[in-house]
Coordinates of C-alpha atoms in Angstrom, one line a residue:
X1 CA 13.2 1.8 7.1
X2 CA 10.9 -0.3 4.9
X3 CA 12.7 -2.6 2.5
X4 CA 12.8 -1.4 -1.1
X5 CA 10.1 -3.7 -2.4
X6 CA 7.5 -2.9 0.2
X7 CA 4.7 -0.4 0.1
X8 CA 5.1 3.3 -0.3
X9 CA 6.0 4.9 3.0
X10 CA 3.4 7.4 4.1
X11 CA 6.0 10.1 4.6
X12 CA 6.7 9.6 0.9
X13 CA 3.0 9.9 0.3
X14 CA 3.0 13.3 2.0
X15 CA 5.8 14.3 -0.4
X16 CA 3.7 13.1 -3.3
X17 CA 0.7 15.2 -2.2
X18 CA 3.0 18.2 -1.5
X19 CA 4.4 18.2 -5.0
X20 CA 1.5 17.3 -7.1
X21 CA -0.7 19.8 -5.3
X22 CA 1.3 22.6 -6.8
X23 CA 1.4 26.2 -5.7
X24 CA -2.1 27.3 -4.9
X25 CA -1.4 30.8 -6.2
X26 CA 0.4 29.7 -9.4
X27 CA -1.4 30.5 -12.6
X28 CA -1.4 28.1 -15.5
X29 CA 1.5 29.2 -17.8
X30 CA 0.3 27.4 -20.9
X31 CA -3.4 27.8 -21.1
X32 CA -5.6 30.4 -19.4
X33 CA -8.7 29.2 -17.4
X34 CA -11.0 30.8 -19.9
X35 CA -9.7 28.5 -22.7
X36 CA -10.7 25.3 -20.8
X37 CA -14.3 24.1 -20.4
X38 CA -14.8 23.5 -16.7
X39 CA -18.6 23.0 -16.9
X40 CA -18.3 19.3 -16.2
X41 CA -15.3 19.6 -13.8
X42 CA -17.6 19.6 -10.8
X43 CA -17.2 18.1 -7.3
X44 CA -17.7 14.4 -7.0
X45 CA -17.8 14.3 -3.2
X46 CA -20.7 12.4 -1.7
X47 CA -22.9 14.7 0.4
X48 CA -25.6 14.4 3.0
X49 CA -24.5 11.0 4.5
X50 CA -25.9 10.5 7.9
X51 CA -23.3 9.9 10.5
X52 CA -23.6 6.8 12.7
X53 CA -22.1 6.0 16.1
X54 CA -21.3 2.4 16.9
X55 CA -21.3 1.3 20.6
X56 CA -18.0 -0.3 21.2
X57 CA -16.6 -1.9 24.4
X58 CA -13.5 0.2 24.0
X59 CA -11.8 -0.6 27.3
X60 CA -11.6 -4.3 26.5
X61 CA -10.7 -3.7 22.9
X62 CA -7.7 -1.5 23.7
X63 CA -6.4 -4.1 26.1
X64 CA -6.5 -6.7 23.3
X65 CA -4.7 -4.4 20.9
X66 CA -2.2 -3.4 23.6
X67 CA -1.4 -7.1 24.2
X68 CA -1.1 -7.7 20.4
X69 CA 1.8 -5.2 20.2
X70 CA 3.8 -7.4 22.7
X71 CA 4.1 -10.2 20.2
X72 CA 7.3 -9.4 18.2
X73 CA 6.0 -10.6 14.8
X74 CA 8.9 -8.9 13.0
X75 CA 9.8 -9.3 9.3
X76 CA 13.5 -9.0 8.8
X77 CA 15.2 -8.8 5.4
X78 CA 17.1 -11.9 6.3
X79 CA 14.3 -14.4 5.9
X80 CA 16.1 -17.0 8.1
X81 CA 15.7 -14.6 10.9
X82 CA 12.0 -15.4 11.6
X83 CA 10.5 -15.8 15.1
X84 CA 8.1 -18.7 14.6
X85 CA 7.2 -18.7 18.3
X86 CA 6.1 -15.0 18.2
X87 CA 3.7 -15.7 15.3
X88 CA 2.4 -19.0 16.9
X89 CA 1.8 -17.3 20.2
X90 CA 0.0 -14.4 18.5
X91 CA -2.3 -16.8 16.7
X92 CA -3.1 -18.4 20.1
X93 CA -3.8 -15.0 21.5
X94 CA -6.3 -14.2 18.7
X95 CA -8.1 -17.5 19.3
X96 CA -8.5 -16.7 23.0
X97 CA -9.5 -13.0 22.3
X98 CA -12.1 -13.7 19.7
X99 CA -14.0 -16.9 20.5
X100 CA -17.0 -16.0 18.4
X101 CA -14.9 -15.6 15.3
X102 CA -13.0 -18.8 15.9
X103 CA -16.2 -20.7 16.5
X104 CA -18.2 -19.3 13.5
X105 CA -15.4 -18.8 10.8
X106 CA -13.2 -21.4 9.3
X107 CA -9.6 -20.7 10.1
X108 CA -6.6 -21.9 8.1
X109 CA -2.9 -21.3 8.7
X110 CA -1.2 -21.1 5.3
X111 CA 2.0 -20.0 3.6
X112 CA 5.0 -21.3 1.7
X113 CA 7.5 -22.3 2.8
X114 CA 6.4 -21.2 6.3
X115 CA 2.7 -21.5 7.2
X116 CA 2.0 -18.4 9.4
X117 CA -0.5 -16.4 7.4
X118 CA -4.2 -16.6 8.4
X119 CA -7.2 -17.2 6.2
X120 CA -10.6 -16.9 7.8
X121 CA -13.7 -17.9 5.8
X122 CA -17.1 -16.5 6.9
X123 CA -19.6 -18.5 4.8
X124 CA -22.4 -16.4 3.4
X125 CA -26.1 -17.4 3.2
X126 CA -26.3 -16.7 -0.5
X127 CA -23.6 -18.6 -2.6
X128 CA -24.7 -16.8 -5.7
X129 CA -23.2 -13.5 -4.5
X130 CA -19.6 -12.7 -5.2
X131 CA -17.4 -12.8 -2.1
X132 CA -15.6 -9.9 -0.3
X133 CA -12.1 -9.9 1.2
X134 CA -10.5 -7.8 4.0
X135 CA -6.7 -7.8 4.2
X136 CA -4.3 -6.8 7.0
X137 CA -0.8 -8.0 8.0
X138 CA 0.6 -9.4 11.2
X139 CA 4.2 -8.6 10.6
X140 CA 5.9 -5.4 11.7
X141 CA 9.2 -3.7 10.8
X142 CA 12.2 -4.0 13.2
X143 CA 13.0 -1.3 15.7
X144 CA 16.7 -0.4 15.3
X145 CA 18.6 -0.5 18.5
X146 CA 20.0 2.9 17.9
X147 CA 16.5 4.4 18.0
X148 CA 15.3 2.7 21.2
X149 CA 16.2 5.7 23.4
X150 CA 14.1 7.9 21.2
X151 CA 10.8 6.2 22.1
X152 CA 8.7 7.7 24.8
X153 CA 7.4 4.2 25.5
X154 CA 8.9 0.7 25.0
X155 CA 8.1 -0.2 21.4
X156 CA 6.9 -3.7 22.3
X157 CA 5.3 -3.0 25.7
X158 CA 1.9 -2.0 24.3
X159 CA 1.7 0.9 26.6
X160 CA -1.5 2.8 27.1
X161 CA -0.6 6.3 28.1
X162 CA -1.5 10.0 27.5
X163 CA -4.6 9.0 25.5
X164 CA -2.7 6.7 23.1
X165 CA -1.9 3.1 22.5
X166 CA 1.8 2.9 21.8
X167 CA 4.1 0.4 20.0
X168 CA 5.5 -1.1 16.9
X169 CA 2.6 -2.3 14.7
X170 CA -0.2 -0.5 16.5
X171 CA -0.6 1.7 13.4
X172 CA 1.0 -0.5 10.8
X173 CA -1.0 -2.8 10.8
X174 CA -2.3 -4.6 13.9
X175 CA -5.0 -2.0 14.5
X176 CA -6.6 -3.2 11.2
X177 CA -6.4 -6.9 12.2
X178 CA -8.0 -6.2 15.5
X179 CA -10.5 -3.7 14.2
X180 CA -11.7 -6.3 11.7
X181 CA -11.9 -9.0 14.4
X182 CA -13.5 -6.8 17.0
X183 CA -16.2 -5.9 14.5
X184 CA -16.8 -9.5 13.4
X185 CA -17.0 -10.6 17.1
X186 CA -19.7 -8.0 17.7
X187 CA -21.7 -8.9 14.7
X188 CA -21.6 -12.7 15.5
X189 CA -22.7 -11.9 19.1
X190 CA -25.7 -10.2 17.7
X191 CA -26.6 -13.2 15.6
X192 CA -25.7 -11.5 12.3
X193 CA -24.8 -13.6 9.2
X194 CA -23.4 -12.2 6.0
X195 CA -25.3 -12.8 2.7
X196 CA -22.0 -13.1 0.7
X197 CA -19.0 -15.1 1.9
X198 CA -16.4 -12.9 3.5
X199 CA -12.7 -13.7 3.7
X200 CA -10.2 -12.2 6.2
X201 CA -6.5 -12.6 5.2
X202 CA -3.8 -11.6 7.6
X203 CA -0.4 -12.0 6.0
X204 CA 2.9 -12.8 7.6
X205 CA 5.5 -11.0 5.4
X206 CA 4.0 -7.9 3.9
X207 CA 6.9 -5.8 5.0
X208 CA 9.2 -7.9 2.8
X209 CA 7.0 -8.4 -0.3
X210 CA 4.3 -10.9 0.8
X211 CA 5.5 -13.8 -1.3
X212 CA 5.3 -16.4 1.5
X213 CA 1.9 -15.3 2.7
X214 CA -0.4 -13.1 0.6
X215 CA 0.8 -14.4 -2.8
X216 CA 0.3 -18.0 -1.6
X217 CA -3.2 -17.4 -0.3
X218 CA -4.1 -15.6 -3.5
X219 CA -3.0 -18.8 -5.4
X220 CA -5.1 -20.9 -3.0
X221 CA -8.2 -18.9 -3.5
X222 CA -7.8 -18.8 -7.2
X223 CA -7.3 -22.6 -7.3
X224 CA -10.5 -23.0 -5.3
X225 CA -12.4 -21.5 -8.2
X226 CA -13.3 -18.0 -7.1
X227 CA -14.0 -16.1 -10.3
X228 CA -14.4 -12.6 -9.0
X229 CA -14.4 -10.7 -5.7
X230 CA -17.1 -8.1 -5.4
X231 CA -14.9 -6.1 -3.0
X232 CA -11.4 -6.2 -1.6
X233 CA -10.0 -3.8 1.0
X234 CA -6.4 -3.5 2.2
X235 CA -4.4 -0.9 4.3
X236 CA -2.8 2.2 2.9
X237 CA -3.0 5.8 4.0
X238 CA -4.9 6.8 7.1
X239 CA -7.4 9.7 7.2
X240 CA -5.3 12.9 7.8
X241 CA -6.1 16.6 7.8
X242 CA -4.0 18.7 5.5
X243 CA -2.3 15.9 3.7
X244 CA -3.0 17.6 0.4
X245 CA -1.8 21.2 0.0
X246 CA -4.7 23.6 -0.7
X247 CA -7.1 21.3 1.1
X248 CA -7.0 21.9 4.8
X249 CA -9.9 19.6 5.3
X250 CA -9.7 16.1 6.6
X251 CA -8.8 13.8 3.7
X252 CA -9.3 10.1 3.0
X253 CA -7.2 8.8 0.1
X254 CA -8.3 5.5 -1.4
X255 CA -5.6 3.6 -3.4
X256 CA -7.0 2.2 -6.6
X257 CA -3.9 0.9 -8.4
X258 CA -0.3 -0.2 -7.6
X259 CA 2.8 -0.3 -9.7
X260 CA 4.6 -3.6 -10.2
X261 CA 7.9 -4.9 -8.9
X262 CA 11.0 -6.5 -10.5
X263 CA 14.7 -6.6 -9.6
X264 CA 17.4 -7.5 -12.1
X265 CA 20.9 -8.5 -11.5
X266 CA 23.3 -6.8 -14.0
X267 CA 26.7 -8.6 -14.0
X268 CA 30.0 -9.0 -15.7
X269 CA 32.4 -11.9 -15.4
X270 CA 35.9 -11.7 -16.8
X271 CA 39.6 -12.0 -15.9
X272 CA 40.7 -10.7 -12.6
X273 CA 44.3 -10.3 -11.6
X274 CA 46.8 -8.1 -9.7
X275 CA 46.1 -4.5 -9.2
X276 CA 49.6 -3.6 -10.3
X277 CA 48.8 -4.7 -13.9
X278 CA 45.3 -3.3 -14.6
X279 CA 43.6 -3.7 -17.9
X280 CA 42.4 -0.7 -19.9
X281 CA 38.9 -1.5 -18.7
X282 CA 38.2 -3.1 -15.3
X283 CA 35.1 -5.2 -14.6
X284 CA 34.0 -2.6 -12.2
X285 CA 34.5 0.2 -14.7
X286 CA 32.6 -1.7 -17.4
X287 CA 29.7 -2.3 -15.1
X288 CA 29.7 1.3 -13.9
X289 CA 29.4 2.5 -17.5
X290 CA 26.6 0.0 -18.1
X291 CA 24.6 1.4 -15.1
X292 CA 25.3 4.9 -16.2
X293 CA 23.9 4.2 -19.6
X294 CA 20.8 2.5 -18.1
X295 CA 20.1 5.5 -15.8
X296 CA 20.3 7.8 -18.8
X297 CA 17.7 5.6 -20.6
X298 CA 14.7 6.4 -18.5
X299 CA 11.3 5.1 -19.4
X300 CA 9.0 7.7 -21.0
X301 CA 6.5 9.7 -19.0
X302 CA 2.8 9.0 -19.3
X303 CA -0.3 9.8 -17.2
X304 CA -1.6 6.7 -15.6
X305 CA -5.4 6.3 -15.7
X306 CA -5.4 6.1 -11.9
X307 CA -3.8 9.6 -11.8
X308 CA -6.6 10.9 -14.1
X309 CA -9.1 9.5 -11.6
X310 CA -7.2 11.1 -8.7
X311 CA -7.4 14.6 -10.2
X312 CA -11.0 14.2 -11.4
X313 CA -11.9 13.8 -7.7
X314 CA -9.4 16.2 -6.1
X315 CA -9.1 18.8 -8.8
X316 CA -12.5 20.5 -8.2
X317 CA -11.6 20.9 -4.6
X318 CA -8.3 22.7 -5.4
X319 CA -7.5 26.4 -6.0
X320 CA -9.5 27.7 -8.9
X321 CA -6.3 28.8 -10.8
X322 CA -5.1 25.3 -11.1
X323 CA -8.3 23.6 -12.1
X324 CA -7.8 24.0 -15.9
X325 CA -4.6 21.9 -15.6
X326 CA -6.3 19.3 -13.4
X327 CA -9.3 19.1 -15.7
X328 CA -7.0 18.5 -18.6
X329 CA -5.5 15.6 -16.8
X330 CA -8.8 14.2 -15.5
X331 CA -10.4 14.3 -19.0
X332 CA -7.4 13.6 -21.1
X333 CA -6.9 10.8 -23.5
X334 CA -4.0 8.3 -23.3
X335 CA -3.2 8.5 -27.0
X336 CA -2.7 12.3 -27.1
X337 CA -1.2 14.9 -24.9
X338 CA -2.3 18.5 -24.5
X339 CA -0.2 21.5 -23.5
X340 CA -1.8 21.6 -20.1
X341 CA -1.1 17.9 -19.6
X342 CA 2.5 18.5 -20.6
X343 CA 2.6 21.3 -18.0
X344 CA 1.3 18.8 -15.4
X345 CA 4.0 16.3 -16.3
X346 CA 6.7 19.0 -16.2
X347 CA 5.6 20.0 -12.7
X348 CA 5.4 16.4 -11.5
X349 CA 8.8 15.5 -13.0
X350 CA 10.5 18.2 -10.8
X351 CA 10.2 16.0 -7.7
X352 CA 11.7 12.5 -7.4
X353 CA 8.6 11.1 -5.6
X354 CA 5.9 12.6 -7.9
X355 CA 8.1 11.7 -10.9
X356 CA 7.6 8.1 -10.0
X357 CA 3.9 8.4 -10.7
X358 CA 4.7 9.1 -14.3
X359 CA 6.8 6.2 -15.5
X360 CA 8.5 2.9 -14.8
X361 CA 11.3 3.8 -12.4
X362 CA 14.9 2.6 -12.5
X363 CA 16.7 2.4 -9.1
X364 CA 20.2 0.9 -8.7
X365 CA 20.1 -0.4 -5.1
X366 CA 23.1 -2.7 -4.8
X367 CA 26.7 -2.8 -6.2
X368 CA 29.1 -5.6 -5.3
X369 CA 32.7 -6.3 -6.5
X370 CA 36.1 -6.9 -5.0
X371 CA 37.5 -8.5 -1.9
X372 CA 40.9 -6.8 -1.4
X373 CA 42.5 -3.5 -2.3
X374 CA 45.2 -5.1 -4.5
X375 CA 43.1 -7.7 -6.3
X376 CA 41.2 -7.0 -9.5
X377 CA 37.8 -8.7 -9.1
X378 CA 36.9 -11.3 -11.8
X379 CA 33.2 -10.4 -11.4
X380 CA 31.1 -7.4 -10.6
X381 CA 27.3 -7.3 -10.0
X382 CA 24.7 -4.7 -9.5
X383 CA 21.0 -5.0 -8.6
X384 CA 18.5 -2.6 -10.2
X385 CA 15.0 -2.4 -9.0
X386 CA 12.1 -1.4 -11.3
X387 CA 8.6 -0.3 -10.4
X388 CA 6.7 -1.0 -13.7
X389 CA 3.8 0.9 -15.1
X390 CA 1.1 -1.2 -16.8
X391 CA 2.4 -2.7 -20.0
X392 CA 6.0 -2.8 -18.9
X393 CA 6.3 -6.6 -18.4
X394 CA 9.6 -8.2 -17.2
X395 CA 10.3 -9.1 -20.8
X396 CA 9.9 -5.5 -21.9
X397 CA 12.1 -4.2 -19.1
X398 CA 14.8 -6.7 -19.7
X399 CA 14.9 -5.8 -23.4
X400 CA 15.0 -2.1 -22.4
X401 CA 18.0 -2.8 -20.2
X402 CA 19.9 -4.8 -22.9
X403 CA 19.2 -2.1 -25.5
X404 CA 20.3 0.7 -23.2
X405 CA 23.6 -1.0 -22.1
X406 CA 24.4 -2.5 -25.6
X407 CA 27.3 -4.6 -24.3
X408 CA 27.4 -8.3 -24.9
X409 CA 29.8 -8.7 -21.9
X410 CA 27.0 -7.8 -19.5
X411 CA 24.4 -10.4 -18.4
X412 CA 20.9 -9.5 -17.2
X413 CA 18.7 -11.8 -15.1
X414 CA 15.6 -11.5 -13.1
X415 CA 16.3 -12.3 -9.4
X416 CA 13.0 -11.3 -7.9
X417 CA 9.6 -12.8 -7.5
X418 CA 8.3 -10.1 -9.8
X419 CA 4.8 -8.8 -9.8
X420 CA 3.1 -6.8 -12.6
X421 CA 1.3 -3.5 -12.2
X422 CA -2.2 -4.1 -10.9
X423 CA -5.5 -3.6 -12.4
X424 CA -7.2 -0.3 -11.7
X425 CA -10.1 -0.3 -9.3
X426 CA -13.1 1.6 -10.6
X427 CA -13.9 4.6 -8.5
X428 CA -17.4 4.7 -10.1
X429 CA -18.1 1.2 -8.9
X430 CA -20.6 0.2 -6.2
X431 CA -17.6 -0.9 -4.1
X432 CA -15.9 2.5 -4.1
X433 CA -19.2 4.3 -3.4
X434 CA -20.0 1.8 -0.5
X435 CA -16.5 2.5 0.9
X436 CA -17.0 6.3 0.7
X437 CA -20.4 6.1 2.3
X438 CA -18.9 4.0 5.2
X439 CA -16.1 6.5 5.6
X440 CA -18.6 9.4 5.8
X441 CA -21.0 7.5 8.1
X442 CA -18.1 7.1 10.7
X443 CA -16.0 10.1 10.1
X444 CA -18.5 12.7 8.8
X445 CA -19.0 14.7 5.7
X446 CA -16.4 17.4 6.4
X447 CA -13.7 15.6 4.6
X448 CA -12.4 15.0 1.0
X449 CA -12.5 11.4 -0.3
X450 CA -10.5 10.7 -3.4
X451 CA -8.8 7.9 -5.3
X452 CA -5.0 7.9 -5.8
X453 CA -2.2 5.9 -7.5
X454 CA 0.0 4.0 -5.1
X455 CA 3.6 4.0 -6.4
X456 CA 4.8 1.3 -4.0
X457 CA 2.7 -1.6 -3.1
X458 CA 1.0 -3.6 -0.3
X459 CA 0.1 -7.2 -0.1
X460 CA -3.1 -6.7 -2.0
X461 CA -1.1 -6.4 -5.2
X462 CA -1.0 -10.2 -5.2
X463 CA -4.8 -10.1 -5.5
X464 CA -5.3 -7.0 -7.7
X465 CA -2.9 -8.1 -10.4
X466 CA -5.2 -11.0 -11.1
X467 CA -8.5 -11.1 -13.0
X468 CA -10.5 -12.2 -10.0
X469 CA -9.8 -9.1 -8.0
X470 CA -9.9 -6.0 -10.2
X471 CA -11.6 -3.7 -7.6
X472 CA -9.1 -3.5 -4.7
X473 CA -9.3 -0.4 -2.6
X474 CA -6.6 0.5 -0.1
X475 CA -7.0 2.7 2.9
X476 CA -6.2 2.5 6.6
X477 CA -9.3 3.1 8.7
X478 CA -7.8 5.2 11.4
X479 CA -7.9 9.0 11.9
X480 CA -4.6 10.8 12.5
X481 CA -4.5 14.1 14.2
X482 CA -2.0 15.7 11.7
X483 CA 0.7 14.9 9.2
X484 CA 3.3 14.7 11.9
X485 CA 1.8 11.5 13.1
X486 CA 3.0 9.8 9.9
X487 CA 6.4 9.7 11.5
X488 CA 5.3 6.7 13.6
X489 CA 5.1 4.6 10.4
X490 CA 8.4 2.6 10.6
X491 CA 9.8 5.4 12.8
X492 CA 9.8 6.1 16.5
X493 CA 6.8 6.6 18.8
X494 CA 4.3 4.7 16.7
X495 CA 0.9 5.3 18.3
X496 CA -2.8 5.8 17.8
X497 CA -5.4 7.7 19.7
X498 CA -7.5 5.5 22.0
X499 CA -10.7 7.3 21.0
X500 CA -9.9 6.9 17.3
X501 CA -9.5 3.2 17.7
X502 CA -13.2 3.0 18.6
X503 CA -14.0 4.6 15.3
X504 CA -11.8 2.0 13.5
X505 CA -13.8 -0.8 15.0
X506 CA -17.0 1.1 14.2
X507 CA -15.9 1.5 10.6
X508 CA -15.4 -2.3 10.1
X509 CA -18.6 -3.0 11.9
X510 CA -20.5 -0.7 9.6
X511 CA -18.8 -1.8 6.4
X512 CA -19.7 -5.4 7.0
X513 CA -23.4 -4.3 7.1
X514 CA -23.0 -2.1 4.1
X515 CA -21.7 -5.0 2.0
X516 CA -25.3 -6.2 2.1
X517 CA -26.4 -3.3 -0.1
X518 CA -24.0 -4.2 -2.9
X519 CA -25.4 -6.2 -5.8

C-alpha cells in the first residue's frame, strides 16, 4: 500500500466518485428543481475537436518501456533502504535510449541528500515566454513477497504478453516518463524546437512524499529566478470509462488542487514504575484520552472552490434530478451556505473518503508505549496525520490540537516536512483549455473532461504550493479499459495495453506542439 503521505490511491478516487455522484434516481429533498435557476448551468464540455493520429514506432517504444520496468527503483518507507545502483543504471539506460534528448536538452541529476532526481531543460527560442514543466516519477512502490504468487507475470520482468506491458511502475509512473521522452525524441528528430523553455522533472521519491527530489528541484528552480510557469502537468487519474456514477462515458479527470500535509507527535512523559502499583491515571490512559478528545474535535466542513469547479463541469452531465444541488454547489459563495449546499455536505459526509473533500482531516496513524507487560511506560507517543484545507496552516492546526486536548501534560510537535494546501489551478485558463483540447485530439470527443479536487497529493504539490506555479494540472495520459484496471495501482498485475501506450506517446507529442498556441 502507498504510505500515508503519498498521493490519493486511485481506488480511493473511485470511492470518491461513487459517493459524490449520489443516487441518480434520488430527488433533492430540500429544494425542488423548479426553485433553482438552471439557465446558466449548461455543459462546459469542449465540442468539435478534430481527432489526430500520431505515427509512433510502437514496437521500439514498448521494448524501451518494458526494459524500464526491470530497474527496481523502489521507494521504501525506510529511507536507508535505497538502491542507488538501480537508479544509476536506470539513468544510464535513459541516456542510451533517448540520444536526441540527451544531446539537445541539458540534464542535471539533483536531490538532497541523495541526488537521483532528473531535471531536463529544453531551452526555448523565445526567452520572453513563461516556461512549461512536465513531471513524472521514477520510483515505484514495493511488491510484498506475500503477493508475488498473485501476479500473472513477474512484476519486475517487464513482460509483454496478451496485449499488455506488465510490471511494477508501468502504470505508476514510468509510462509517463517514457511517453514524455519518446515524444521529445520524435520532435527533436524532426528538427522541432520549442518557443518557450520546457522542463522535464523526474523525481526519485514521490511514493514517500517527494522531499528529497521534487521539493529540492522546486527550490532550485525558484532560486534560479523563474517567476511563473505558464503550464505544469503531473500524473494523477488515468482516463477511465464509468469512473463517475451516472456517466457511463469515458472520463478524464484533471486535478486542479491538492490538500496539504502535516504530521504531529502527541506525547506525554511522566513517571513509570511497576505494574503492581499503578497510578490512578497511566501515561497510556492520559494519551488515549487526549487522542479521543482530538478526534471528537473535527475541523468544520466547507466546500472547497475546487469542488465547486468540479461540479460546475460535471453537474450538467449528471442526472437531471440532481442538477439543482450540483448547481447550488457550483455557483455557491464561500461566505454563505444554502439548503441545497448543506444537503450536498450531508451526503458527502456519509462516506469517509468524500468526507475528506470537505475539511482538514485528522488521522491517528501511530501509537507507541511500553516495553514489557509488567512495566508502566514513562512515555507514550502518538502520531497524528492531518491533510489541511487552505488556510489551516501548521500553526492553526497545532493550536487546534492544544485547544482540543486542553492538557498541559501533553506536548505537541511537528515531526514532518509539512506542505500547505496548494493553489487552485484555473479551469478557465488557457492551460486547462489546451490540455482538454489535447485530450480530445488524441482520445476523441466522446468523453467527459472535468476538474477535480485531489485529497491526497503527488509531487507537483511542491510546485503548486508556491506562487510561481499556480496552474498545475494533474492527469495520467493513459486510457484504461475499465475501473477494475485501477487494481494495478500499487496492487497486483499492474499493466497497460500496448495499443494505448501509443496514444500516451501521441498525447505528449501533441501537447508539446499545442504549447505553442498558449500566450
